[in-house]
Coordinates of C-alpha atoms in Angstrom, one line a residue:
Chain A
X14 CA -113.6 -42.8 75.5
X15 CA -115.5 -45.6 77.3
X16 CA -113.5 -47.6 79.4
X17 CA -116.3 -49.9 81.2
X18 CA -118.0 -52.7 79.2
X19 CA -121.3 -52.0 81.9
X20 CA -123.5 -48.9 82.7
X21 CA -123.4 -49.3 86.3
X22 CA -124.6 -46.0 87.6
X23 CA -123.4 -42.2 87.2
X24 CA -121.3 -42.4 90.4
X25 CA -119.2 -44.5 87.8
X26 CA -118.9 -42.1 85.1
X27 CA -116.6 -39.1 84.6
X28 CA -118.1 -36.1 83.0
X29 CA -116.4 -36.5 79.6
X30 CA -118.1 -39.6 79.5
X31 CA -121.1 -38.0 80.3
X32 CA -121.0 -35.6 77.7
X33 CA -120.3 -38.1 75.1
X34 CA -123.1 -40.2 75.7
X35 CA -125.2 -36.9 75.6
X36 CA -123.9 -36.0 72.2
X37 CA -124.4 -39.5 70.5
X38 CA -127.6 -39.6 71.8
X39 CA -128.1 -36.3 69.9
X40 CA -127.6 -38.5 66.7
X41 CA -130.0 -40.6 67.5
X42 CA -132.5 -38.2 68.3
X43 CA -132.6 -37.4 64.7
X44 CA -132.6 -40.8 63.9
X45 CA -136.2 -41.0 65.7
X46 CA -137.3 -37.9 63.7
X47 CA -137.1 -40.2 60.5
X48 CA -139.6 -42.1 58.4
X49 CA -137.5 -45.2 58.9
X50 CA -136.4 -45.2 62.6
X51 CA -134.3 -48.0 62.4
X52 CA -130.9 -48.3 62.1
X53 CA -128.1 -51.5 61.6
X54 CA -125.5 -50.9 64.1
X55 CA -126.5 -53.7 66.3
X56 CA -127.3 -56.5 64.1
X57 CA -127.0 -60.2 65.4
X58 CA -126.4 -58.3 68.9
X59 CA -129.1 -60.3 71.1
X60 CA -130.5 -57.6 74.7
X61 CA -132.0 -59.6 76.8
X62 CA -134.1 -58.1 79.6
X63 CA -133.9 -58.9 83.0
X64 CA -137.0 -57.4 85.3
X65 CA -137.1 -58.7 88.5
X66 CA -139.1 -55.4 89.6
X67 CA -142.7 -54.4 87.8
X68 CA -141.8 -51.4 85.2
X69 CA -143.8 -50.5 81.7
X70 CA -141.9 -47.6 80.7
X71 CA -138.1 -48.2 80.8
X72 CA -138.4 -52.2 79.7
X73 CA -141.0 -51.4 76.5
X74 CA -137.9 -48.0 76.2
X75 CA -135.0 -50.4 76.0
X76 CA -136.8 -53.0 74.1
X77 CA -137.8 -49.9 72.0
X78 CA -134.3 -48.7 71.6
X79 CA -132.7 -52.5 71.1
X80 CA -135.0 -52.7 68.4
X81 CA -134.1 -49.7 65.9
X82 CA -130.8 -50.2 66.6
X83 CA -131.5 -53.9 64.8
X84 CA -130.7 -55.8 68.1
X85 CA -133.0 -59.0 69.2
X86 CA -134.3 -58.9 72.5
X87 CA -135.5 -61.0 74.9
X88 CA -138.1 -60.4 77.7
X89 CA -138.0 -61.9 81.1
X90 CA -140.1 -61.2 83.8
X91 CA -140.4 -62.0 87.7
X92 CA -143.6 -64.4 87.2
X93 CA -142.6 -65.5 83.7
X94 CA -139.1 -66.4 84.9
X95 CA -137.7 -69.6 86.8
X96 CA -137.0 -67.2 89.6
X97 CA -140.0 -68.3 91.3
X98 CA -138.6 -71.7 91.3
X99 CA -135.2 -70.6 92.8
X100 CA -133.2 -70.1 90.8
X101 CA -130.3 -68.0 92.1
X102 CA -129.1 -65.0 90.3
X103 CA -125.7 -66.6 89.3
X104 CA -127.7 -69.2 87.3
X105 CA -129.9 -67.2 85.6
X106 CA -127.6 -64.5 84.7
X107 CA -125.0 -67.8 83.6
X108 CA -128.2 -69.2 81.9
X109 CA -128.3 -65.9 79.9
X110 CA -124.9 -65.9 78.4
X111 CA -125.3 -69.4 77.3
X112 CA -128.3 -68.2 75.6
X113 CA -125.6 -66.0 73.6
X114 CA -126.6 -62.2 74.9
X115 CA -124.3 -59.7 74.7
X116 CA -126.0 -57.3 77.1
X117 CA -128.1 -57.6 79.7
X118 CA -130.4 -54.8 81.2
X119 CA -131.3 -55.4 84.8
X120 CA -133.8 -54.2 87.6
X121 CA -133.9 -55.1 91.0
X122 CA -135.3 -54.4 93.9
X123 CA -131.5 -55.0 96.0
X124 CA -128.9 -52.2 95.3
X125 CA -125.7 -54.1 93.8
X126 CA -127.6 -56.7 91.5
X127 CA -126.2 -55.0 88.7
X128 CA -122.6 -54.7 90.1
X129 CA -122.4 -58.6 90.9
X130 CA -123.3 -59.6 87.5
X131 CA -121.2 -57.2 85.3
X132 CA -118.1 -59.4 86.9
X133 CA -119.5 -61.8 84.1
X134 CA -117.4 -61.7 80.9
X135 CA -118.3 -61.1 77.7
X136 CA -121.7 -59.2 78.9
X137 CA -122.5 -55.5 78.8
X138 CA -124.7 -54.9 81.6
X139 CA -126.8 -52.1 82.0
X140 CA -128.1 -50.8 85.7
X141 CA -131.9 -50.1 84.9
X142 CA -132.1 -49.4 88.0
X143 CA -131.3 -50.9 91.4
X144 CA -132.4 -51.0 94.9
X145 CA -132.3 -47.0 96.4
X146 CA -129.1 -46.9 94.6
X147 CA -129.3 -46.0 90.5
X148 CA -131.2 -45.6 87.7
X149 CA -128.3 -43.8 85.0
X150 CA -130.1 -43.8 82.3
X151 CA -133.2 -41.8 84.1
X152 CA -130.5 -39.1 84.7
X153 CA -129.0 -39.2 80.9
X154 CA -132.1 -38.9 79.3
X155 CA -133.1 -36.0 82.3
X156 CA -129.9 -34.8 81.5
X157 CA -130.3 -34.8 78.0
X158 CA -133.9 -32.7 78.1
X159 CA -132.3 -30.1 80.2
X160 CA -129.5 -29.7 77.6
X161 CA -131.8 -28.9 74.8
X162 CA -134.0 -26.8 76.7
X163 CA -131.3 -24.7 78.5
X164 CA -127.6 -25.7 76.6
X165 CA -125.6 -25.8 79.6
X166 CA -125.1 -27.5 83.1
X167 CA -122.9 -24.9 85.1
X168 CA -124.6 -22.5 86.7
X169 CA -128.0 -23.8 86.4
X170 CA -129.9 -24.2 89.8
X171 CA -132.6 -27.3 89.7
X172 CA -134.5 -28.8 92.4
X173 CA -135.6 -32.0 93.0
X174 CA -138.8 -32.5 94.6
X175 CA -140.1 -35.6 96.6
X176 CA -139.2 -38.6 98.3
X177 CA -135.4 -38.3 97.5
X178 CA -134.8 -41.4 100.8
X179 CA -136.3 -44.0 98.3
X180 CA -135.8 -42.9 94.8
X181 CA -132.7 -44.1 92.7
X182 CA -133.7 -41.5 89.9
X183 CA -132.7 -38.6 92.6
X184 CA -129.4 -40.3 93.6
X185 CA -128.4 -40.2 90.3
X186 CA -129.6 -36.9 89.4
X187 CA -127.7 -35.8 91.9
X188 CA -124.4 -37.6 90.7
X189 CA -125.6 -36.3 87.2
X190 CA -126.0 -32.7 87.9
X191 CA -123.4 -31.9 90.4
X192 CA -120.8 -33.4 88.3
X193 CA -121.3 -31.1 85.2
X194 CA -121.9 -28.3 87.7
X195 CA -125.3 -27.3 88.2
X196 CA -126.4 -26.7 91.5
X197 CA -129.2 -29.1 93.1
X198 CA -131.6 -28.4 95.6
X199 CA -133.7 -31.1 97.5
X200 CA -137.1 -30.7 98.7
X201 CA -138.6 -32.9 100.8
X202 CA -141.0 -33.2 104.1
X203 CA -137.8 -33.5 106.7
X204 CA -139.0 -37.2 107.2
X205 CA -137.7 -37.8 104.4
X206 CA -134.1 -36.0 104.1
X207 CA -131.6 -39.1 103.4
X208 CA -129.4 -39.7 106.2
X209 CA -125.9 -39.2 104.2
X210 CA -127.6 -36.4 101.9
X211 CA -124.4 -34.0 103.5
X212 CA -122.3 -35.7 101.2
X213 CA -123.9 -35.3 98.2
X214 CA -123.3 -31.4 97.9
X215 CA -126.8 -30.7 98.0
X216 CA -128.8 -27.7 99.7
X217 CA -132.0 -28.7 101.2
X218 CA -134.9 -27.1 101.9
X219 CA -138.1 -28.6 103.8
X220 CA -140.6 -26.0 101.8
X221 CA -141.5 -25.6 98.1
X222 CA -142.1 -21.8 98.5
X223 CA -138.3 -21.3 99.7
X224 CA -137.1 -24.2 97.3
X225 CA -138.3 -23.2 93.8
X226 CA -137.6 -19.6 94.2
X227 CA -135.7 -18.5 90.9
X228 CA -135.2 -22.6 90.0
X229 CA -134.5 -23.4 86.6
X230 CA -135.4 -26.9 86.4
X231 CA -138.0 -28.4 88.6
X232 CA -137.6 -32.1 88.6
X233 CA -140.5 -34.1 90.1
X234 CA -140.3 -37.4 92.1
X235 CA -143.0 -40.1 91.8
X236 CA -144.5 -40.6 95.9
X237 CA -144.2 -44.5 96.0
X238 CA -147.6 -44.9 96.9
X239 CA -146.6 -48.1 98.6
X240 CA -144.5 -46.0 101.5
X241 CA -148.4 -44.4 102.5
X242 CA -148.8 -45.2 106.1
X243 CA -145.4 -45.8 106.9
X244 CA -145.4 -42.3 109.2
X245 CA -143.1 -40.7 106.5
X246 CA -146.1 -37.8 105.6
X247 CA -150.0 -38.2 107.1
X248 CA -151.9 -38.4 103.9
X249 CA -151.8 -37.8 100.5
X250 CA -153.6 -34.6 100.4
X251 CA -151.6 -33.1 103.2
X252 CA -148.7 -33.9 101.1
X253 CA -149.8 -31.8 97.9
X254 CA -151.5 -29.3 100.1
X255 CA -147.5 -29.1 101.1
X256 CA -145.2 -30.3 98.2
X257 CA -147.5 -30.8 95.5
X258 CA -146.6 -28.8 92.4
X259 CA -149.4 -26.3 91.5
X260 CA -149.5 -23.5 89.1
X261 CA -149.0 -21.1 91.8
X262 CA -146.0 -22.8 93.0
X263 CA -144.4 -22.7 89.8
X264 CA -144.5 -19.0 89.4
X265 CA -142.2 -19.2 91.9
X266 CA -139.0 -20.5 89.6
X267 CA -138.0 -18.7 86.8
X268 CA -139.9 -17.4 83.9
X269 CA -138.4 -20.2 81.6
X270 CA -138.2 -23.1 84.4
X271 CA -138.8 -26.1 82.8
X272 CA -140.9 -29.3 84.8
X273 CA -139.7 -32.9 84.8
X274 CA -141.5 -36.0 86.2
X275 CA -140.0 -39.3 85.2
X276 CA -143.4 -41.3 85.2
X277 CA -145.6 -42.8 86.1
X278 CA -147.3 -39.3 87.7
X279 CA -149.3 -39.6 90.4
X280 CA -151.5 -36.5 88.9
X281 CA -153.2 -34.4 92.4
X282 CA -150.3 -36.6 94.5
X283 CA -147.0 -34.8 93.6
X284 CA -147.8 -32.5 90.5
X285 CA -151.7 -30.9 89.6
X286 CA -152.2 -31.9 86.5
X287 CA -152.9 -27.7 84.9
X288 CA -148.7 -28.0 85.7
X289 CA -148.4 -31.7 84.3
X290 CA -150.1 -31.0 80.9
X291 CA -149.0 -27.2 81.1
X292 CA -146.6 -25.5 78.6
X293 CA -143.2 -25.8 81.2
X294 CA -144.1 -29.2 81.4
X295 CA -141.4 -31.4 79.2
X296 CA -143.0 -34.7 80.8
X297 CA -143.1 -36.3 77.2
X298 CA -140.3 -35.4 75.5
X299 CA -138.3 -37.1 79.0
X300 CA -139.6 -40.5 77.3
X301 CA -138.7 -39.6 73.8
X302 CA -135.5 -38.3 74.6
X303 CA -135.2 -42.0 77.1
X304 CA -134.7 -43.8 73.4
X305 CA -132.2 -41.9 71.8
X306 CA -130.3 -42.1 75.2
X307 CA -130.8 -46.0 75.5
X308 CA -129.6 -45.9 71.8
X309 CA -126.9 -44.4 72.6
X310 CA -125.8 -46.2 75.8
X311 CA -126.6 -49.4 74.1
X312 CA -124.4 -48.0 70.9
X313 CA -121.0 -47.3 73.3
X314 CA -121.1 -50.2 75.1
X315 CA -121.3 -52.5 72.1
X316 CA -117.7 -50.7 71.3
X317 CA -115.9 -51.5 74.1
X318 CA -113.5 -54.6 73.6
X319 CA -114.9 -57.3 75.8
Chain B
X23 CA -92.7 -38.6 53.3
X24 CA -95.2 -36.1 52.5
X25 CA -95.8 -34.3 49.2
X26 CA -98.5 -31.8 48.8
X27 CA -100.7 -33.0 45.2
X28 CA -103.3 -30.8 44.9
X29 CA -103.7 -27.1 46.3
X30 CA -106.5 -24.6 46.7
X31 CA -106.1 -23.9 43.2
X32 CA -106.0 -27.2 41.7
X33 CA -109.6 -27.7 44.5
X34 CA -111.3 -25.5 43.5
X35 CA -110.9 -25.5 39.5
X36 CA -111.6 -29.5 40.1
X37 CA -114.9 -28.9 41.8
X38 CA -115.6 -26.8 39.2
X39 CA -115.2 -28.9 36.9
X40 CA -117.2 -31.4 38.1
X41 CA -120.0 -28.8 38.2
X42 CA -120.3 -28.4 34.6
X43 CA -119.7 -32.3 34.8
X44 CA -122.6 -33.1 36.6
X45 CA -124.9 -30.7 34.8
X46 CA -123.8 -31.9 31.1
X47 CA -124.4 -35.3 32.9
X48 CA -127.8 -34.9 34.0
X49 CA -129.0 -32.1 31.4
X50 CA -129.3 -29.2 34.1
X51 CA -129.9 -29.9 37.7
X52 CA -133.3 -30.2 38.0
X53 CA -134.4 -32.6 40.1
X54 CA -130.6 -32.7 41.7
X55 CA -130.0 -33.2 45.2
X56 CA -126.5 -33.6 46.4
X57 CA -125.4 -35.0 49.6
X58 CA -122.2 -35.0 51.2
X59 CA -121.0 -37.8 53.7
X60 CA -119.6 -36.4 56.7
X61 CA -117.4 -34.8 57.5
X62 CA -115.4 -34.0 54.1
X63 CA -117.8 -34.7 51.7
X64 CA -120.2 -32.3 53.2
X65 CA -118.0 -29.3 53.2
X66 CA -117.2 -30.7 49.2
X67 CA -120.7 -31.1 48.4
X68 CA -121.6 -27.2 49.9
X69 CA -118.7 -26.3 47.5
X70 CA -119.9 -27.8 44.7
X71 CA -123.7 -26.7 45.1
X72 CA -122.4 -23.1 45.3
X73 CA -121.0 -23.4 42.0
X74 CA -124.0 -25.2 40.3
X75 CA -126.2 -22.4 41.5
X76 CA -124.1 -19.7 40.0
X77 CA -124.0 -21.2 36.7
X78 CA -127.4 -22.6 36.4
X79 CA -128.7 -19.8 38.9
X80 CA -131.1 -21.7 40.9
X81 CA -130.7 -23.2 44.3
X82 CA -129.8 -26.9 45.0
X83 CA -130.2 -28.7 47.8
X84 CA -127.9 -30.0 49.8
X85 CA -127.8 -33.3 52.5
X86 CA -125.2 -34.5 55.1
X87 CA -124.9 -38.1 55.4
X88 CA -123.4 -39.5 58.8
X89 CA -122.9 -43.3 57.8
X90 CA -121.6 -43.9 61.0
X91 CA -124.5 -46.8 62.0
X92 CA -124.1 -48.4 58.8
X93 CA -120.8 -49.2 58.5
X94 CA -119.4 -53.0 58.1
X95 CA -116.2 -52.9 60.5
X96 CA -118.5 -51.4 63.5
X97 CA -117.6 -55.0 65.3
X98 CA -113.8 -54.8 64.4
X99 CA -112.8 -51.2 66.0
X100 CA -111.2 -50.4 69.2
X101 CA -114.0 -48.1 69.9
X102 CA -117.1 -46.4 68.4
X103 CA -116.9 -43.6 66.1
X104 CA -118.8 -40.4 66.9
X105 CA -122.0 -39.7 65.5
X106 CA -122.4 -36.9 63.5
X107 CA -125.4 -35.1 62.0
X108 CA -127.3 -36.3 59.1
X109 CA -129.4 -33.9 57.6
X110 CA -131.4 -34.4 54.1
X111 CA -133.4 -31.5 53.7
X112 CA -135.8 -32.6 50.8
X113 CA -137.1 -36.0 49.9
X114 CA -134.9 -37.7 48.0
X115 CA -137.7 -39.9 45.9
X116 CA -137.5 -39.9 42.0
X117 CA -134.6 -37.4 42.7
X118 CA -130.9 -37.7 41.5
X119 CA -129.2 -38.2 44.7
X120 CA -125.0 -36.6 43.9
X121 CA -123.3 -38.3 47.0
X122 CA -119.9 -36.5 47.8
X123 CA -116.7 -37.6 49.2
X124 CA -113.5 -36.3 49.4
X125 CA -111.5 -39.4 49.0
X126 CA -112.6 -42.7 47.3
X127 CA -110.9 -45.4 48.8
X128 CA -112.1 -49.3 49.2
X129 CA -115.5 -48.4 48.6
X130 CA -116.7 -49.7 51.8
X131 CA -117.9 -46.4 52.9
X132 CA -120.4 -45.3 49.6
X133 CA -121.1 -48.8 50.3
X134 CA -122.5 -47.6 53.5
X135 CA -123.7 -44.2 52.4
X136 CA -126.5 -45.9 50.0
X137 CA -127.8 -48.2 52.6
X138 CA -128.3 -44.8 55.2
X139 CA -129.9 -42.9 51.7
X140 CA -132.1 -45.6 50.5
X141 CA -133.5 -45.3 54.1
X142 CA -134.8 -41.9 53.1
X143 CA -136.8 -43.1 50.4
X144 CA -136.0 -44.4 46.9
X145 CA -133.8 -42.2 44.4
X146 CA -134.2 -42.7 41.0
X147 CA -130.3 -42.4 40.4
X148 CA -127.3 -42.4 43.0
X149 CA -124.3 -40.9 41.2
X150 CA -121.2 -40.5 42.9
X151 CA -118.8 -37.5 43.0
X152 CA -115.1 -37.7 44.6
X153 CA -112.6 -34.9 44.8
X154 CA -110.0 -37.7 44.8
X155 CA -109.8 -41.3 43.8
X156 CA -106.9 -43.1 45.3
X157 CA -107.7 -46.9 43.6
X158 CA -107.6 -49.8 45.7
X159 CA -111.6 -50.5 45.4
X160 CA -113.0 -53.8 47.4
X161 CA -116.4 -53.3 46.3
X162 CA -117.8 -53.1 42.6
X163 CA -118.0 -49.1 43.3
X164 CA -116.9 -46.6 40.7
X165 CA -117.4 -42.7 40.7
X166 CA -119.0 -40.9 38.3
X167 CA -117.2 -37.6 38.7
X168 CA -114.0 -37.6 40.0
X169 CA -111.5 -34.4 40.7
X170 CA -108.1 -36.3 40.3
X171 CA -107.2 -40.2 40.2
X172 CA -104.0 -40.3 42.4
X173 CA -102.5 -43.7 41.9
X174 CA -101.2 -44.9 45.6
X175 CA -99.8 -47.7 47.3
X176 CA -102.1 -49.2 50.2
X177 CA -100.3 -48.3 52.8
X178 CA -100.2 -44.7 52.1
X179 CA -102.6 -41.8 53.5
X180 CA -104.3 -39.1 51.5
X181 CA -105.1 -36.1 53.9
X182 CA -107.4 -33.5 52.6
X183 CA -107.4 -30.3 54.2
X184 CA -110.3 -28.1 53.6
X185 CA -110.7 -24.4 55.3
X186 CA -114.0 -25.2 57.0
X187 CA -112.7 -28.4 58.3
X188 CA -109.5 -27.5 60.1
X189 CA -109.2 -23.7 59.4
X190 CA -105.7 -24.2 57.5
X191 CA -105.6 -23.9 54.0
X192 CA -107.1 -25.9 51.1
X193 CA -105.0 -28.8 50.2
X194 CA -104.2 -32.6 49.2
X195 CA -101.5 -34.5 50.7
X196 CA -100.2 -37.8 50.4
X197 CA -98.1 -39.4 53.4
X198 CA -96.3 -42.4 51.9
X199 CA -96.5 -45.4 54.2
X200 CA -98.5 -44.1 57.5
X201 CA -101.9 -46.3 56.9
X202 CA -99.5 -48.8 59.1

């Protein structure tokens, strides 16, 4: 069923493997609902990872997932490293294997980091998220939430809301959804519209009030704070007085819409926080259901003959 | 060559057999739990709890074991096997846990059946019920209830074919040479 040793991104994946990441990860699910949520497949397996960008959430939820899967892992971090002291990618990535990993999970601030090191043998590695380009295992886990909330992909409008230009978790969203056939909207100030966006088979729309009408899935972008003052939007409260998700917004998508947000929130930024804390909201079950998917991505790959 | 060993018949008077088997065994069923390991076992095991109820006339419960993460060749396939559900609907502490399993084999998987139960919490007992028992044993593993020993050569492949499995009818085979 797998054929690639690596998670690159979703661009990668066909939708068979898609779906049978989503229903392994089901089994982990319940793995996590146990008194003892720890399991042996991964024993003397050694995940080492590899953050050359600042992140909380996905390195403590693939440590997390390494972990009750019986794995060791291994932190290392931009100032902890030896990258400050130049050490080129080849020779720290070399410097892993030697250390006898047999996965590596990588983030980087250049799209293609992950690419140039799966051509290493013997290591699975795992795109947590590169450059513009990919974050797949945002969209499994986003996948997976929308699966147990509504059971199926075709059919199924959802619209993604936010500064889709910078944010690898929309690219591969988009891969995500469109290849098991829901249909994606954008929304976004038109500053921000992506310059190849045509080919992702996308509609867009520059206003919330004609983008969430009858949506079944709102999915919420983080605003990279950082971007403020580039001339992409004037100010922070100009951009929820125009794309922040309110209460009154939200009446706009269907009665059983649910909202995602892949953390951290900005809370009064991109979503009010009535919506963020609200009963639509499945915020926290995204980071819950991020383990069992890291289980399971972590699971396959250790399966495929290296 | 194939040669059908057991059919729906022969099933169903074994499992009922091993009904009375395991209540003579265990002096009633109080305090039984039975769990089946997927995916066989558990179709056994909902067999074999229908027929303790009607003669003891109380209800039983009944687990499904998916030993899939606790298996010792994990490292040695060609790829990983599906996960499948594993659901044990009471606490299995102090109880006597029945496992299930349609075919006993090397052993390897019980082996792996009580490492994911004793994850649940601490039986008092693990008994073991098979509908078949083929020999060949690589692990000091024996069953306590079993519905037919079928003596075979390694090599060979016992299929059991069970309505709510594969829709067909209920039956045992055995395929002489096909392990390969």
């Amino acid at each position: 069923m797998f054929r690639s040793k690596d998670l690159l991104g979703i661009k990668e994946l066909t939708s068979e493997e898609i779906y049978h990441i989503l229903d392994t990860a089901a089994g982990f699910k319940d793995v996590l609902r146990r008194d003892i949520k720890k399991v042996p497949p991964l024993r003397g397996k050694t995940v080492a990872n590899l953050f050359f960008e600042p992140s909380t959430r996905t390195r403590t939820s693939f440590e997390l997932a390494a972990k009750r899967l019986s794995a060791d892992v291994v932190n290392f971090s931009v100032p902890a490293s030896s990258v400050i002291k130049g050490e080129t990618l080849k020779d720290t990535a070399l410097t892993i294997q030697a250390l006898g990993a047999d996965f590596v999970v990588i983030r980087h601030s250049s799209a293609g980091v992950p690419h140039f090191l799966s051509r290493i043998e013997n290591i699975s590695v795992i795109n947590a998220g590169d450059g513009a380009n990919e974050h797949p295992t945002q969209a499994l886990l986003d996948l997976f939430t929308i699966q147990s909330h509504k059971g199926k992909f075709r059919g199924l409008t959802a619209a993604i809301v936010g500064d889709v230009t910078h944010s690898r978790v929309a690219r591969s969203d988009i891969y995500a959804l469109t290849k098991l056939g829901a249909n994606v909207r954008i929304i976004c100030p038109p500053t921000l519209v992506p310059a190849e966006i045509g080919k992702l088979g996308v509609e867009i729309f520059d206003s919330m009030e004609k983008g969430l009408r009858k949506v079944d899935v709102i999915m919420m972008l983080r605003l990279q704070l950082e971007r403020q003052g580039k001339g992409f939007f004037p100010s922070l409260e100009e951009y929820f007085n125009l794309y922040g998700l309110t209460a009154e917004r939200l009446k706009l998508a269907k009665d059983d819409a649910i909202v995602m947000h892949p953390g951290p929130m900005n809370r009064g930024v991109e979503i009010a926080t009535d919506v963020a804390d609200g009963p639509r909201s499945v915020i926290l079950e995204q980071v819950t259901n991020g383990l069992a998917v890291r289980m399971a991505v972590l699971y396959l790959l250790a399966g495929v003959k290296k | 060559m194939r040669k059908e060993i057991f059919d729906a018949n022969d099933i169903k008077r074994a499992v009922k057999r091993m009904a009375y088997e395991i209540i003579e065994k265990n002096k009633g069923v109080d305090n039984l739990c039975l769990v089946g390991i997927q995916k066989g076992g558990v179709i056994l095991a909902g067999r074999l709890a229908e027929q303790l109820q009607s003669i003891e006339d109380r209800l039983i419960d009944v687990g499904a074991l998916d030993i899939t993460f606790y298996r010792d060749d994990l490292n040695t396939k060609e790829e990983q096997p599906v996960v499948k559900r594993t659901e044990i609907p009471c606490s299995i502490n102090n109880k006597t846990v029945v496992l299930v399993d349609d075919v006993l084999f090397t052993g390897r998987s019980i082996r792996a059946a009580m490492d994911a139960l004793i994850d649940f919490g601490r039986p008092a007992y693990i008994q073991l019920a098979v509908l078949i028992d083929r020999g060949h044993r690589e692990l000091p593993i024996r069953p306590d209830y079993v519905g037919k020993n079928i003596p075979t050569s390694f090599n060979d492949l016992i299929e059991v074919s069970l309505e709510e499995k594969n829709g067909g009818r209920d039956r045992v085979v055995l395929v002489t040479g096909e392990r390969g």
